[in-house]
Amino acid sequence: MQKLIEKGRLQVNGKVLESNKRVKKGDVLEIEFETEKSHLQAEDMNLEIIFDNPDFAVVSKDPRVNTHTVPGEFGNTGTLVNALLHHFGNLSVINGVERPGIVHRLDKDTSGLILVAKNDRSMRELQKKMADRKIKKFYYAVVLGLVKDKEGMIESFIGRDPNDRKKMTTENPVNPKLARTKFTLLEHIDNKYSLLEIELFTGRTHQIRVHMSAIGYPIVGDKVYGNEKANKEVATKYGLDRQWLHARRLILNLFGVDYDFVAPLKKDIAVMLEKNGIKVD
């Protein structure tokens, strides 16, 4: 507040407030806040648009593209946000000018559906629905091992790994939060892998990757929680150099309208299924 006064951005009864003046009951205060500036640039990047209307859009993120910038880590170019600014222009910035339109995020090496809010009204409503678990999120994943159960529910606490803050864990986690993940077996692949549909009931960092690794079925290609030997095998045989994880489907209702979005598989992960005679749109 003192800085606002020093910069002449606080007025009382239409006059700039001086630092030695006191405010009295009945005075009318006007505050002029400084607008946060963004250094993000719109970039003409490839963007798979699944849906677009005046309130929100749904896009399918490419792998190896960060959802948004992180100060001091990714710079401010080449992210999904840069592409969104080029294709859609102004987006909601109530979550900060460095994350315009972003309702939720995906890990860099995870592809698939992301919701984009075009205005503040949509952002507030979509985030409320996310918080209230009223948006259904489904992923496709290929894991190492032949999953025996047709379906299963994983429920455990996830938090930061006490030995590595960049990782999450279910074992003695720091600041743990309850996480729930449901998986359904779709196909066995090449006598050593399994294609799963996974539904998230919570949205913890790295949740699917941590949960599947914890029960002995790590995501194929996962460089953090996966199996190094298996990762090399799929890289050699199928050319896969990232985790086989794809945000496949979103089901929601916004402003009284029901929506059901599906993202086609990206080419790099579809290869593994095609070579084993498995067809997925």
PDB file of C-alpha atoms in Angstrom:
ATOM      1  CA  MET A   1       0.000   0.000   0.000  1.00  0.00           C
ATOM      2  CA  GLN A   2       2.859   2.382   0.843  1.00  0.00           C
ATOM      3  CA  LYS A   3       4.354   1.836  -2.618  1.00  0.00           C
ATOM      4  CA  LEU A   4       1.013   2.680  -4.236  1.00  0.00           C
ATOM      5  CA  ILE A   5       0.916   5.936  -2.253  1.00  0.00           C
ATOM      6  CA  GLU A   6       4.505   6.772  -3.234  1.00  0.00           C
ATOM      7  CA  LYS A   7       3.655   6.228  -6.911  1.00  0.00           C
ATOM      8  CA  GLY A   8       0.529   8.379  -6.680  1.00  0.00           C
ATOM      9  CA  ARG A   9      -1.772   5.470  -7.420  1.00  0.00           C
ATOM     10  CA  LEU A  10      -4.016   5.948  -4.373  1.00  0.00           C
ATOM     11  CA  GLN A  11      -6.584   8.760  -4.417  1.00  0.00           C
ATOM     12  CA  VAL A  12      -8.950   9.970  -1.692  1.00  0.00           C
ATOM     13  CA  ASN A  13     -12.003  11.934  -2.733  1.00  0.00           C
ATOM     14  CA  GLY A  14     -10.518  12.473  -6.186  1.00  0.00           C
ATOM     15  CA  LYS A  15      -7.126  13.716  -4.970  1.00  0.00           C
ATOM     16  CA  VAL A  16      -3.806  11.884  -4.778  1.00  0.00           C
ATOM     17  CA  LEU A  17      -3.236  10.748  -1.198  1.00  0.00           C
ATOM     18  CA  GLU A  18      -0.103  12.147   0.419  1.00  0.00           C
ATOM     19  CA  SER A  19       1.908   9.879   2.678  1.00  0.00           C
ATOM     20  CA  ASN A  20       1.341  12.056   5.758  1.00  0.00           C
ATOM     21  CA  LYS A  21      -2.439  12.251   5.367  1.00  0.00           C
ATOM     22  CA  ARG A  22      -4.882  10.044   7.252  1.00  0.00           C
ATOM     23  CA  VAL A  23      -8.024   8.508   5.807  1.00  0.00           C
ATOM     24  CA  LYS A  24     -11.290   9.347   7.579  1.00  0.00           C
ATOM     25  CA  LYS A  25     -14.581   7.494   7.756  1.00  0.00           C
ATOM     26  CA  GLY A  26     -16.670   8.359   4.708  1.00  0.00           C
ATOM     27  CA  ASP A  27     -13.686   9.075   2.439  1.00  0.00           C
ATOM     28  CA  VAL A  28     -13.873   7.539  -1.042  1.00  0.00           C
ATOM     29  CA  LEU A  29     -10.708   5.642  -1.971  1.00  0.00           C
ATOM     30  CA  GLU A  30      -9.635   4.855  -5.539  1.00  0.00           C
ATOM     31  CA  ILE A  31      -6.711   2.512  -6.176  1.00  0.00           C
ATOM     32  CA  GLU A  32      -4.960   2.238  -9.533  1.00  0.00           C
ATOM     33  CA  PHE A  33      -3.207  -1.116  -9.660  1.00  0.00           C
ATOM     34  CA  GLU A  34      -0.297  -1.705 -11.985  1.00  0.00           C
ATOM     35  CA  THR A  35      -1.143  -4.099 -14.792  1.00  0.00           C
ATOM     36  CA  GLU A  36       1.048  -7.183 -14.777  1.00  0.00           C
ATOM     37  CA  LYS A  37       2.957  -7.376 -18.041  1.00  0.00           C
ATOM     38  CA  SER A  38       3.542 -10.539 -19.994  1.00  0.00           C
ATOM     39  CA  HIS A  39       6.628 -11.233 -22.085  1.00  0.00           C
ATOM     40  CA  LEU A  40       4.888 -14.038 -23.979  1.00  0.00           C
ATOM     41  CA  GLN A  41       4.800 -13.847 -27.755  1.00  0.00           C
ATOM     42  CA  ALA A  42       2.242 -15.386 -30.090  1.00  0.00           C
ATOM     43  CA  GLU A  43       3.916 -18.057 -32.230  1.00  0.00           C
ATOM     44  CA  ASP A  44       2.641 -19.687 -35.407  1.00  0.00           C
ATOM     45  CA  MET A  45       2.988 -23.265 -34.193  1.00  0.00           C
ATOM     46  CA  ASN A  46       1.115 -26.414 -35.153  1.00  0.00           C
ATOM     47  CA  LEU A  47      -2.037 -26.728 -33.039  1.00  0.00           C
ATOM     48  CA  GLU A  48      -4.622 -29.502 -33.211  1.00  0.00           C
ATOM     49  CA  ILE A  49      -7.940 -27.823 -32.384  1.00  0.00           C
ATOM     50  CA  ILE A  50     -10.667 -30.263 -31.333  1.00  0.00           C
ATOM     51  CA  PHE A  51     -13.367 -27.692 -30.522  1.00  0.00           C
ATOM     52  CA  ASP A  52     -13.742 -23.930 -30.550  1.00  0.00           C
ATOM     53  CA  ASN A  53     -16.547 -21.558 -29.530  1.00  0.00           C
ATOM     54  CA  PRO A  54     -16.670 -18.011 -28.066  1.00  0.00           C
ATOM     55  CA  ASP A  55     -16.336 -19.275 -24.470  1.00  0.00           C
ATOM     56  CA  PHE A  56     -13.720 -22.014 -24.615  1.00  0.00           C
ATOM     57  CA  ALA A  57     -11.671 -24.268 -26.835  1.00  0.00           C
ATOM     58  CA  VAL A  58     -10.313 -27.792 -26.592  1.00  0.00           C
ATOM     59  CA  VAL A  59      -6.937 -28.598 -28.109  1.00  0.00           C
ATOM     60  CA  SER A  60      -4.787 -31.708 -28.311  1.00  0.00           C
ATOM     61  CA  LYS A  61      -1.273 -30.939 -27.062  1.00  0.00           C
ATOM     62  CA  ASP A  62       1.654 -32.355 -28.970  1.00  0.00           C
ATOM     63  CA  PRO A  63       4.279 -34.331 -27.040  1.00  0.00           C
ATOM     64  CA  ARG A  64       7.521 -32.614 -26.033  1.00  0.00           C
ATOM     65  CA  VAL A  65       5.704 -29.276 -25.788  1.00  0.00           C
ATOM     66  CA  ASN A  66       5.385 -27.617 -22.387  1.00  0.00           C
ATOM     67  CA  THR A  67       1.886 -26.456 -21.490  1.00  0.00           C
ATOM     68  CA  HIS A  68       3.160 -23.081 -20.293  1.00  0.00           C
ATOM     69  CA  THR A  69       6.377 -21.362 -19.307  1.00  0.00           C
ATOM     70  CA  VAL A  70       8.011 -21.706 -15.922  1.00  0.00           C
ATOM     71  CA  PRO A  71      10.219 -18.745 -14.912  1.00  0.00           C
ATOM     72  CA  GLY A  72      13.891 -19.618 -15.125  1.00  0.00           C
ATOM     73  CA  GLU A  73      13.278 -23.052 -16.590  1.00  0.00           C
ATOM     74  CA  PHE A  74      11.673 -23.115 -20.026  1.00  0.00           C
ATOM     75  CA  GLY A  75      12.037 -19.533 -21.251  1.00  0.00           C
ATOM     76  CA  ASN A  76       8.999 -18.009 -22.905  1.00  0.00           C
ATOM     77  CA  THR A  77       8.849 -19.559 -26.374  1.00  0.00           C
ATOM     78  CA  GLY A  78       7.771 -22.830 -27.933  1.00  0.00           C
ATOM     79  CA  THR A  79       5.034 -23.650 -25.417  1.00  0.00           C
ATOM     80  CA  LEU A  80       1.377 -24.469 -25.935  1.00  0.00           C
ATOM     81  CA  VAL A  81       0.522 -21.015 -24.596  1.00  0.00           C
ATOM     82  CA  ASN A  82       2.526 -19.359 -27.387  1.00  0.00           C
ATOM     83  CA  ALA A  83       0.505 -21.337 -29.929  1.00  0.00           C
ATOM     84  CA  LEU A  84      -2.790 -20.488 -28.197  1.00  0.00           C
ATOM     85  CA  LEU A  85      -2.033 -16.773 -28.350  1.00  0.00           C
ATOM     86  CA  HIS A  86      -1.448 -17.025 -32.096  1.00  0.00           C
ATOM     87  CA  HIS A  87      -4.598 -19.014 -32.853  1.00  0.00           C
ATOM     88  CA  PHE A  88      -7.050 -17.461 -30.379  1.00  0.00           C
ATOM     89  CA  GLY A  89      -5.678 -14.039 -29.425  1.00  0.00           C
ATOM     90  CA  ASN A  90      -6.923 -12.731 -26.079  1.00  0.00           C
ATOM     91  CA  LEU A  91      -7.563 -15.366 -23.414  1.00  0.00           C
ATOM     92  CA  SER A  92      -8.482 -15.325 -19.729  1.00  0.00           C
ATOM     93  CA  VAL A  93      -5.564 -14.191 -17.549  1.00  0.00           C
ATOM     94  CA  ILE A  94      -7.101 -14.537 -14.087  1.00  0.00           C
ATOM     95  CA  ASN A  95      -4.597 -17.339 -13.446  1.00  0.00           C
ATOM     96  CA  GLY A  96      -1.722 -15.016 -14.340  1.00  0.00           C
ATOM     97  CA  VAL A  97      -0.453 -13.454 -17.540  1.00  0.00           C
ATOM     98  CA  GLU A  98       2.065 -16.263 -18.061  1.00  0.00           C
ATOM     99  CA  ARG A  99      -0.729 -18.871 -18.240  1.00  0.00           C
ATOM    100  CA  PRO A 100      -3.435 -17.274 -20.420  1.00  0.00           C
ATOM    101  CA  GLY A 101      -6.407 -19.562 -20.999  1.00  0.00           C
ATOM    102  CA  ILE A 102      -4.886 -22.584 -19.264  1.00  0.00           C
ATOM    103  CA  VAL A 103      -7.521 -24.402 -17.181  1.00  0.00           C
ATOM    104  CA  HIS A 104      -5.307 -27.421 -16.404  1.00  0.00           C
ATOM    105  CA  ARG A 105      -1.983 -28.747 -17.620  1.00  0.00           C
ATOM    106  CA  LEU A 106      -0.333 -31.891 -18.937  1.00  0.00           C
ATOM    107  CA  ASP A 107       3.236 -33.061 -18.430  1.00  0.00           C
ATOM    108  CA  LYS A 108       5.617 -32.164 -21.252  1.00  0.00           C
ATOM    109  CA  ASP A 109       5.806 -35.706 -22.654  1.00  0.00           C
ATOM    110  CA  THR A 110       2.072 -36.400 -22.291  1.00  0.00           C
ATOM    111  CA  SER A 111      -0.107 -35.615 -25.292  1.00  0.00           C
ATOM    112  CA  GLY A 112      -3.831 -34.992 -25.568  1.00  0.00           C
ATOM    113  CA  LEU A 113      -6.748 -32.866 -24.482  1.00  0.00           C
ATOM    114  CA  ILE A 114      -6.467 -29.534 -22.695  1.00  0.00           C
ATOM    115  CA  LEU A 115      -9.279 -27.084 -21.934  1.00  0.00           C
ATOM    116  CA  VAL A 116      -8.683 -23.441 -22.859  1.00  0.00           C
ATOM    117  CA  ALA A 117     -10.793 -20.619 -21.372  1.00  0.00           C
ATOM    118  CA  LYS A 118     -11.350 -17.635 -23.645  1.00  0.00           C
ATOM    119  CA  ASN A 119     -12.847 -15.364 -20.998  1.00  0.00           C
ATOM    120  CA  ASP A 120     -12.879 -15.003 -17.212  1.00  0.00           C
ATOM    121  CA  ARG A 121     -16.452 -16.286 -16.867  1.00  0.00           C
ATOM    122  CA  SER A 122     -15.526 -19.551 -18.577  1.00  0.00           C
ATOM    123  CA  MET A 123     -12.286 -19.857 -16.612  1.00  0.00           C
ATOM    124  CA  ARG A 124     -14.046 -19.522 -13.264  1.00  0.00           C
ATOM    125  CA  GLU A 125     -16.736 -22.030 -14.219  1.00  0.00           C
ATOM    126  CA  LEU A 126     -14.340 -24.596 -15.673  1.00  0.00           C
ATOM    127  CA  GLN A 127     -11.972 -24.397 -12.718  1.00  0.00           C
ATOM    128  CA  LYS A 128     -14.866 -24.755 -10.290  1.00  0.00           C
ATOM    129  CA  LYS A 129     -16.012 -27.859 -12.128  1.00  0.00           C
ATOM    130  CA  MET A 130     -12.458 -29.213 -12.014  1.00  0.00           C
ATOM    131  CA  ALA A 131     -12.272 -28.590  -8.270  1.00  0.00           C
ATOM    132  CA  ASP A 132     -15.683 -30.216  -7.747  1.00  0.00           C
ATOM    133  CA  ARG A 133     -14.653 -33.259  -9.860  1.00  0.00           C
ATOM    134  CA  LYS A 134     -17.453 -32.596 -12.346  1.00  0.00           C
ATOM    135  CA  ILE A 135     -15.241 -32.973 -15.403  1.00  0.00           C
ATOM    136  CA  LYS A 136     -14.480 -36.586 -16.318  1.00  0.00           C
ATOM    137  CA  LYS A 137     -10.945 -37.181 -17.582  1.00  0.00           C
ATOM    138  CA  PHE A 138      -9.855 -40.356 -19.357  1.00  0.00           C
ATOM    139  CA  TYR A 139      -6.375 -41.295 -20.580  1.00  0.00           C
ATOM    140  CA  TYR A 140      -4.956 -44.079 -22.717  1.00  0.00           C
ATOM    141  CA  ALA A 141      -1.704 -45.588 -21.489  1.00  0.00           C
ATOM    142  CA  VAL A 142       0.537 -48.493 -22.389  1.00  0.00           C
ATOM    143  CA  VAL A 143       2.230 -50.073 -19.389  1.00  0.00           C
ATOM    144  CA  LEU A 144       4.970 -52.651 -18.977  1.00  0.00           C
ATOM    145  CA  GLY A 145       3.574 -56.052 -18.003  1.00  0.00           C
ATOM    146  CA  LEU A 146       0.440 -58.079 -18.710  1.00  0.00           C
ATOM    147  CA  VAL A 147      -2.235 -56.623 -16.444  1.00  0.00           C
ATOM    148  CA  LYS A 148      -4.439 -59.470 -15.181  1.00  0.00           C
ATOM    149  CA  ASP A 149      -7.411 -57.615 -13.722  1.00  0.00           C
ATOM    150  CA  LYS A 150     -10.067 -56.336 -16.133  1.00  0.00           C
ATOM    151  CA  GLU A 151     -10.263 -53.204 -14.029  1.00  0.00           C
ATOM    152  CA  GLY A 152      -8.978 -51.844 -10.752  1.00  0.00           C
ATOM    153  CA  MET A 153      -8.937 -48.829  -8.469  1.00  0.00           C
ATOM    154  CA  ILE A 154      -5.737 -47.389  -7.012  1.00  0.00           C
ATOM    155  CA  GLU A 155      -6.163 -45.210  -3.946  1.00  0.00           C
ATOM    156  CA  SER A 156      -3.170 -43.883  -2.048  1.00  0.00           C
ATOM    157  CA  PHE A 157      -1.495 -40.704  -0.881  1.00  0.00           C
ATOM    158  CA  ILE A 158       0.908 -38.949  -3.256  1.00  0.00           C
ATOM    159  CA  GLY A 159       3.419 -36.248  -2.380  1.00  0.00           C
ATOM    160  CA  ARG A 160       6.935 -35.032  -3.075  1.00  0.00           C
ATOM    161  CA  ASP A 161       9.720 -37.577  -2.854  1.00  0.00           C
ATOM    162  CA  PRO A 162      11.759 -36.641   0.252  1.00  0.00           C
ATOM    163  CA  ASN A 163      14.954 -37.526  -1.624  1.00  0.00           C
ATOM    164  CA  ASP A 164      14.161 -35.801  -4.927  1.00  0.00           C
ATOM    165  CA  ARG A 165      11.794 -32.829  -5.079  1.00  0.00           C
ATOM    166  CA  LYS A 166      11.314 -33.212  -8.835  1.00  0.00           C
ATOM    167  CA  LYS A 167       9.684 -36.585  -8.280  1.00  0.00           C
ATOM    168  CA  MET A 168       6.435 -37.664  -6.635  1.00  0.00           C
ATOM    169  CA  THR A 169       5.971 -40.829  -4.598  1.00  0.00           C
ATOM    170  CA  THR A 170       3.531 -42.957  -2.621  1.00  0.00           C
ATOM    171  CA  GLU A 171       6.255 -43.996  -0.158  1.00  0.00           C
ATOM    172  CA  ASN A 172       6.749 -41.603   2.768  1.00  0.00           C
ATOM    173  CA  PRO A 173       5.640 -38.602   0.673  1.00  0.00           C
ATOM    174  CA  VAL A 174       6.096 -34.991   1.749  1.00  0.00           C
ATOM    175  CA  ASN A 175       2.783 -33.093   2.089  1.00  0.00           C
ATOM    176  CA  PRO A 176       0.751 -36.074   0.870  1.00  0.00           C
ATOM    177  CA  LYS A 177      -2.659 -35.768  -0.771  1.00  0.00           C
ATOM    178  CA  LEU A 178      -5.152 -38.536  -1.478  1.00  0.00           C
ATOM    179  CA  ALA A 179      -5.187 -39.690  -5.113  1.00  0.00           C
ATOM    180  CA  ARG A 180      -7.643 -42.036  -6.850  1.00  0.00           C
ATOM    181  CA  THR A 181      -7.028 -43.674 -10.220  1.00  0.00           C
ATOM    182  CA  LYS A 182      -9.192 -46.249 -12.021  1.00  0.00           C
ATOM    183  CA  PHE A 183      -7.833 -48.435 -14.820  1.00  0.00           C
ATOM    184  CA  THR A 184      -9.590 -50.674 -17.343  1.00  0.00           C
ATOM    185  CA  LEU A 185      -7.739 -53.260 -19.435  1.00  0.00           C
ATOM    186  CA  LEU A 186      -8.313 -52.829 -23.176  1.00  0.00           C
ATOM    187  CA  GLU A 187      -5.685 -55.038 -24.837  1.00  0.00           C
ATOM    188  CA  HIS A 188      -2.512 -57.027 -24.248  1.00  0.00           C
ATOM    189  CA  ILE A 189       0.295 -56.068 -26.630  1.00  0.00           C
ATOM    190  CA  ASP A 190       3.259 -58.088 -27.895  1.00  0.00           C
ATOM    191  CA  ASN A 191       2.932 -60.524 -24.950  1.00  0.00           C
ATOM    192  CA  LYS A 192       4.582 -58.038 -22.604  1.00  0.00           C
ATOM    193  CA  TYR A 193       2.593 -54.779 -22.515  1.00  0.00           C
ATOM    194  CA  SER A 194      -0.971 -53.690 -21.730  1.00  0.00           C
ATOM    195  CA  LEU A 195      -3.145 -50.935 -23.201  1.00  0.00           C
ATOM    196  CA  LEU A 196      -5.277 -49.331 -20.490  1.00  0.00           C
ATOM    197  CA  GLU A 197      -7.996 -46.736 -20.251  1.00  0.00           C
ATOM    198  CA  ILE A 198      -7.393 -44.705 -17.111  1.00  0.00           C
ATOM    199  CA  GLU A 199      -9.862 -42.431 -15.355  1.00  0.00           C
ATOM    200  CA  LEU A 200      -8.662 -39.774 -12.935  1.00  0.00           C
ATOM    201  CA  PHE A 201     -10.787 -38.945  -9.910  1.00  0.00           C
ATOM    202  CA  THR A 202      -8.180 -36.533  -8.541  1.00  0.00           C
ATOM    203  CA  GLY A 203      -5.537 -34.435 -10.258  1.00  0.00           C
ATOM    204  CA  ARG A 204      -2.227 -34.859  -8.464  1.00  0.00           C
ATOM    205  CA  THR A 205       1.105 -34.150 -10.121  1.00  0.00           C
ATOM    206  CA  HIS A 206       2.327 -37.208 -12.099  1.00  0.00           C
ATOM    207  CA  GLN A 207      -0.615 -39.162 -10.640  1.00  0.00           C
ATOM    208  CA  ILE A 208      -1.051 -41.802 -13.350  1.00  0.00           C
ATOM    209  CA  ARG A 209       2.675 -42.340 -13.761  1.00  0.00           C
ATOM    210  CA  VAL A 210       3.273 -42.688 -10.015  1.00  0.00           C
ATOM    211  CA  HIS A 211       0.262 -44.922  -9.369  1.00  0.00           C
ATOM    212  CA  MET A 212       0.957 -47.342 -12.217  1.00  0.00           C
ATOM    213  CA  SER A 213       4.617 -47.592 -11.237  1.00  0.00           C
ATOM    214  CA  ALA A 214       3.629 -48.185  -7.610  1.00  0.00           C
ATOM    215  CA  ILE A 215       1.560 -51.275  -8.502  1.00  0.00           C
ATOM    216  CA  GLY A 216       4.279 -52.706 -10.744  1.00  0.00           C
ATOM    217  CA  TYR A 217       3.031 -51.590 -14.161  1.00  0.00           C
ATOM    218  CA  PRO A 218       5.069 -48.498 -15.117  1.00  0.00           C
ATOM    219  CA  ILE A 219       4.152 -46.417 -18.150  1.00  0.00           C
ATOM    220  CA  VAL A 220       6.173 -47.483 -21.182  1.00  0.00           C
ATOM    221  CA  GLY A 221       8.734 -44.827 -22.129  1.00  0.00           C
ATOM    222  CA  ASP A 222       8.542 -42.997 -18.797  1.00  0.00           C
ATOM    223  CA  LYS A 223      12.063 -41.741 -18.124  1.00  0.00           C
ATOM    224  CA  VAL A 224      11.377 -40.918 -14.462  1.00  0.00           C
ATOM    225  CA  TYR A 225       9.153 -43.686 -13.091  1.00  0.00           C
ATOM    226  CA  GLY A 226       9.573 -46.300 -15.818  1.00  0.00           C
ATOM    227  CA  ASN A 227      11.805 -49.272 -16.568  1.00  0.00           C
ATOM    228  CA  GLU A 228      15.015 -48.240 -18.337  1.00  0.00           C
ATOM    229  CA  LYS A 229      15.516 -51.565 -20.134  1.00  0.00           C
ATOM    230  CA  ALA A 230      11.927 -51.652 -21.415  1.00  0.00           C
ATOM    231  CA  ASN A 231      12.183 -48.032 -22.515  1.00  0.00           C
ATOM    232  CA  LYS A 232      15.204 -48.870 -24.674  1.00  0.00           C
ATOM    233  CA  GLU A 233      13.360 -51.834 -26.189  1.00  0.00           C
ATOM    234  CA  VAL A 234      10.306 -49.811 -27.262  1.00  0.00           C
ATOM    235  CA  ALA A 235      12.571 -47.054 -28.560  1.00  0.00           C
ATOM    236  CA  THR A 236      14.393 -49.579 -30.764  1.00  0.00           C
ATOM    237  CA  LYS A 237      11.348 -51.568 -31.883  1.00  0.00           C
ATOM    238  CA  TYR A 238       8.719 -48.834 -32.177  1.00  0.00           C
ATOM    239  CA  GLY A 239      10.694 -45.588 -32.303  1.00  0.00           C
ATOM    240  CA  LEU A 240       9.025 -44.356 -29.116  1.00  0.00           C
ATOM    241  CA  ASP A 241      11.124 -41.811 -27.233  1.00  0.00           C
ATOM    242  CA  ARG A 242       8.561 -40.511 -24.726  1.00  0.00           C
ATOM    243  CA  GLN A 243       6.019 -41.889 -22.288  1.00  0.00           C
ATOM    244  CA  TRP A 244       3.031 -43.686 -23.836  1.00  0.00           C
ATOM    245  CA  LEU A 245       0.381 -41.546 -22.152  1.00  0.00           C
ATOM    246  CA  HIS A 246      -2.399 -39.651 -23.911  1.00  0.00           C
ATOM    247  CA  ALA A 247      -5.239 -37.529 -22.504  1.00  0.00           C
ATOM    248  CA  ARG A 248      -7.922 -39.220 -24.575  1.00  0.00           C
ATOM    249  CA  ARG A 249     -11.350 -37.975 -23.471  1.00  0.00           C
ATOM    250  CA  LEU A 250     -13.084 -35.147 -21.567  1.00  0.00           C
ATOM    251  CA  ILE A 251     -16.758 -35.170 -20.559  1.00  0.00           C
ATOM    252  CA  LEU A 252     -18.316 -32.029 -19.097  1.00  0.00           C
ATOM    253  CA  ASN A 253     -21.283 -29.691 -18.970  1.00  0.00           C
ATOM    254  CA  LEU A 254     -20.701 -25.964 -19.379  1.00  0.00           C
ATOM    255  CA  PHE A 255     -23.446 -23.350 -19.167  1.00  0.00           C
ATOM    256  CA  GLY A 256     -26.113 -26.033 -19.579  1.00  0.00           C
ATOM    257  CA  VAL A 257     -24.582 -27.776 -22.609  1.00  0.00           C
ATOM    258  CA  ASP A 258     -23.173 -31.327 -22.489  1.00  0.00           C
ATOM    259  CA  TYR A 259     -19.844 -31.994 -24.216  1.00  0.00           C
ATOM    260  CA  ASP A 260     -17.879 -35.174 -24.931  1.00  0.00           C
ATOM    261  CA  PHE A 261     -14.464 -34.654 -26.540  1.00  0.00           C
ATOM    262  CA  VAL A 262     -12.075 -37.317 -27.867  1.00  0.00           C
ATOM    263  CA  ALA A 263      -8.508 -36.740 -29.084  1.00  0.00           C
ATOM    264  CA  PRO A 264      -7.100 -39.052 -31.786  1.00  0.00           C
ATOM    265  CA  LEU A 265      -3.817 -40.696 -30.870  1.00  0.00           C
ATOM    266  CA  LYS A 266      -0.620 -38.937 -31.905  1.00  0.00           C
ATOM    267  CA  LYS A 267       1.344 -40.742 -34.608  1.00  0.00           C
ATOM    268  CA  ASP A 268       4.347 -41.544 -32.411  1.00  0.00           C
ATOM    269  CA  ILE A 269       2.287 -43.630 -29.973  1.00  0.00           C
ATOM    270  CA  ALA A 270      -0.145 -45.064 -32.538  1.00  0.00           C
ATOM    271  CA  VAL A 271       2.734 -46.950 -34.210  1.00  0.00           C
ATOM    272  CA  MET A 272       3.012 -49.424 -31.335  1.00  0.00           C
ATOM    273  CA  LEU A 273      -0.660 -50.357 -31.624  1.00  0.00           C
ATOM    274  CA  GLU A 274      -0.738 -50.489 -35.423  1.00  0.00           C
ATOM    275  CA  LYS A 275       2.247 -52.852 -35.592  1.00  0.00           C
ATOM    276  CA  ASN A 276       0.364 -55.220 -33.290  1.00  0.00           C
ATOM    277  CA  GLY A 277      -2.897 -55.080 -35.230  1.00  0.00           C
ATOM    278  CA  ILE A 278      -4.747 -52.901 -32.716  1.00  0.00           C
ATOM    279  CA  LYS A 279      -6.971 -50.208 -34.183  1.00  0.00           C
ATOM    280  CA  VAL A 280      -7.729 -47.068 -32.183  1.00  0.00           C
ATOM    281  CA  ASP A 281      -9.065 -43.871 -33.765  1.00  0.00           C
TER     282      ASP A 281
END
